[in-house]
Amino acid sequence: MPHIDPKRLLNSLSEMAKIGGTQKGGVCRLAATAEDKTARDLFASWAKTENCEISIDQIGNIFARRPGKNNNLAPVVLGSHLDSQPTGGKFDGAYGVLAALEVIRCLNDSGIETGRPVEAVSWTNEEGSRFPPAMMGSGVFSGSLNLEKALSTQDINGISMSDALDAINYAGEHLCGNRTIHTYLEAHIEQGPILERENTTIGVVLGIQGIRWFDIIIQGREAHAGPTPMPARNDALIAASDLILQIEDIALQHAPDGRTTVGTVGIHPNSRNVIPGQVKLGIDMRHPDAGVLSTMKKELQAVFEKMRKERGVKGNIDEIWYSPPTIFDAETVDAIEAMATLRQYTCRRITSGAGHDAKYMADICPTAMIFIPCDEGLSHNEAENAKDAHLVAGAQVLLDVALARAGLLNADR
Ligand code: HGY
Ligand code: MN
Ligand code: MN
């Protein structure tokens, strides 16, 4: 059975990490920026060197296809994303894309002909940081997100996803989705503390928790910071501060799994001596249980109304995205566990706290994920790091499961 080439995988990861590399050792490669383009171009050029056919679809997803014996068969697809958070880490997403490329490299080295084609994919805009929502490219591919709506999404500077993809020359022609996929597999760092804490090499991912995103606008009234007496103020930022602590409390009331984050705050006019007239909040809410997550949503609406009345401000709350909790295909989960065990890697079943493209792929084909530990469980942070041995182990399991799914017809050795 073929083996991952540790040096080649680790070199590719460090090459890729230079693109958008930051002083603190992380990466900043926001979706459809010049840095994202450079990373995409590098991935595509490496895949071309492996004689893969490259196709780009209408939302910019990149597929690198290695033909199989029967190219009419649905492919086994492996991958993740190359875009990052503004202060992202060098493994979030890039690891899954380059582990997928390493699988293709190993198949080529071994002269293995698989029954099915094998494809490595880099999904567009998994992070949803510049253009909400997250997992946009895989969401459109799977048919859950509307292509036109996704392409018309604008960033804070009013640039649309469509114009941004055009600008980096990744507005592809291929129709999004509308083709059958046999299996989707994604290798990813856990981005949480469990595997490291338990000194376990492989996380056999059972599914992904539910996610809801909200935009909140709070409308007060601008006024002069000097002459305006405190009781006469309609300060949108004070009202927002009151609300933010109550949003934290919603998660605490649903401990240990409830999560709420206010990740973005926009203040208008954002001038020291003007009482803030308007505040915009971006909220991320998560829970593994769909029922609890909808209760948390109702609680958010209730505290928002209460704050609005008490503070005498106007405003609204808008849910912009809902990603229901996802359960991965049991057989594929079992296959990952079996291969990890065969390789004598320690492994344990785990649910993902982070969203992934596998969430949308699970809606259209048998899907599962392979986690590896990351230092202190830290991610969406420039200090994100993972051990070489774990990076190699995760890619090895990916190779083994991909081969099992793609059908191993022959091997030189
Ligand atoms: O938000 C997430 O969980 C993912 O990192 N996009
Ligand atoms: Mn990711
Ligand atoms: Mn991420």
PDB file of C-alpha atoms in Angstrom, residues 30-33 36 59 83-84 124-137 145 149-165 168 213 320:
ATOM      1  CA  LEU A  30      -9.054  36.472   2.394  1.00  0.00           C
ATOM      2  CA  ALA A  31     -11.338  34.931  -0.226  1.00  0.00           C
ATOM      3  CA  ALA A  32     -10.764  36.138  -3.792  1.00  0.00           C
ATOM      4  CA  THR A  33      -7.915  38.483  -2.905  1.00  0.00           C
ATOM      5  CA  ASP A  36      -5.935  33.819  -2.486  1.00  0.00           C
ATOM      6  CA  ILE A  59     -18.145  30.117  -7.956  1.00  0.00           C
ATOM      7  CA  ASP A  83      -8.792  31.031   1.906  1.00  0.00           C
ATOM      8  CA  SER A  84      -8.120  32.087   5.504  1.00  0.00           C
ATOM      9  CA  THR A 124     -14.045  29.000  -2.631  1.00  0.00           C
ATOM     10  CA  ASN A 125     -14.579  31.172   0.463  1.00  0.00           C
ATOM     11  CA  GLU A 126     -14.911  28.557   3.191  1.00  0.00           C
ATOM     12  CA  GLU A 127     -14.267  31.143   5.904  1.00  0.00           C
ATOM     13  CA  GLY A 128     -17.057  33.571   5.063  1.00  0.00           C
ATOM     14  CA  SER A 129     -14.959  36.376   6.571  1.00  0.00           C
ATOM     15  CA  ARG A 130     -14.850  38.768   3.593  1.00  0.00           C
ATOM     16  CA  PHE A 131     -18.074  37.472   1.999  1.00  0.00           C
ATOM     17  CA  PRO A 132     -20.633  35.841   4.322  1.00  0.00           C
ATOM     18  CA  PRO A 133     -21.749  33.117   4.702  1.00  0.00           C
ATOM     19  CA  ALA A 134     -19.037  30.584   5.359  1.00  0.00           C
ATOM     20  CA  MET A 135     -18.603  27.469   3.181  1.00  0.00           C
ATOM     21  CA  MET A 136     -19.931  29.456   0.220  1.00  0.00           C
ATOM     22  CA  GLY A 137     -18.240  27.503  -2.598  1.00  0.00           C
ATOM     23  CA  LEU A 145     -26.750  28.200  -1.549  1.00  0.00           C
ATOM     24  CA  LYS A 149     -26.987  35.418  -4.505  1.00  0.00           C
ATOM     25  CA  ALA A 150     -23.485  34.226  -3.621  1.00  0.00           C
ATOM     26  CA  LEU A 151     -21.923  36.053  -6.567  1.00  0.00           C
ATOM     27  CA  SER A 152     -23.751  39.269  -5.680  1.00  0.00           C
ATOM     28  CA  THR A 153     -22.588  39.228  -2.023  1.00  0.00           C
ATOM     29  CA  GLN A 154     -20.533  42.327  -1.302  1.00  0.00           C
ATOM     30  CA  ASP A 155     -17.617  42.868   1.053  1.00  0.00           C
ATOM     31  CA  ILE A 156     -17.414  45.924   3.351  1.00  0.00           C
ATOM     32  CA  ASN A 157     -15.976  47.958   0.464  1.00  0.00           C
ATOM     33  CA  GLY A 158     -18.917  47.130  -1.802  1.00  0.00           C
ATOM     34  CA  ILE A 159     -16.924  44.736  -4.007  1.00  0.00           C
ATOM     35  CA  SER A 160     -19.050  41.762  -5.115  1.00  0.00           C
ATOM     36  CA  MET A 161     -17.841  38.169  -5.021  1.00  0.00           C
ATOM     37  CA  SER A 162     -18.423  38.070  -8.780  1.00  0.00           C
ATOM     38  CA  ASP A 163     -16.139  41.068  -9.440  1.00  0.00           C
ATOM     39  CA  ALA A 164     -13.560  39.731  -7.013  1.00  0.00           C
ATOM     40  CA  LEU A 165     -13.476  36.330  -8.758  1.00  0.00           C
ATOM     41  CA  ILE A 168      -8.366  37.060  -9.806  1.00  0.00           C
ATOM     42  CA  TRP A 213     -25.288  33.835  11.886  1.00  0.00           C
ATOM     43  CA  ILE A 320     -28.321  35.672   7.462  1.00  0.00           C
TER      44      ILE A 320
END
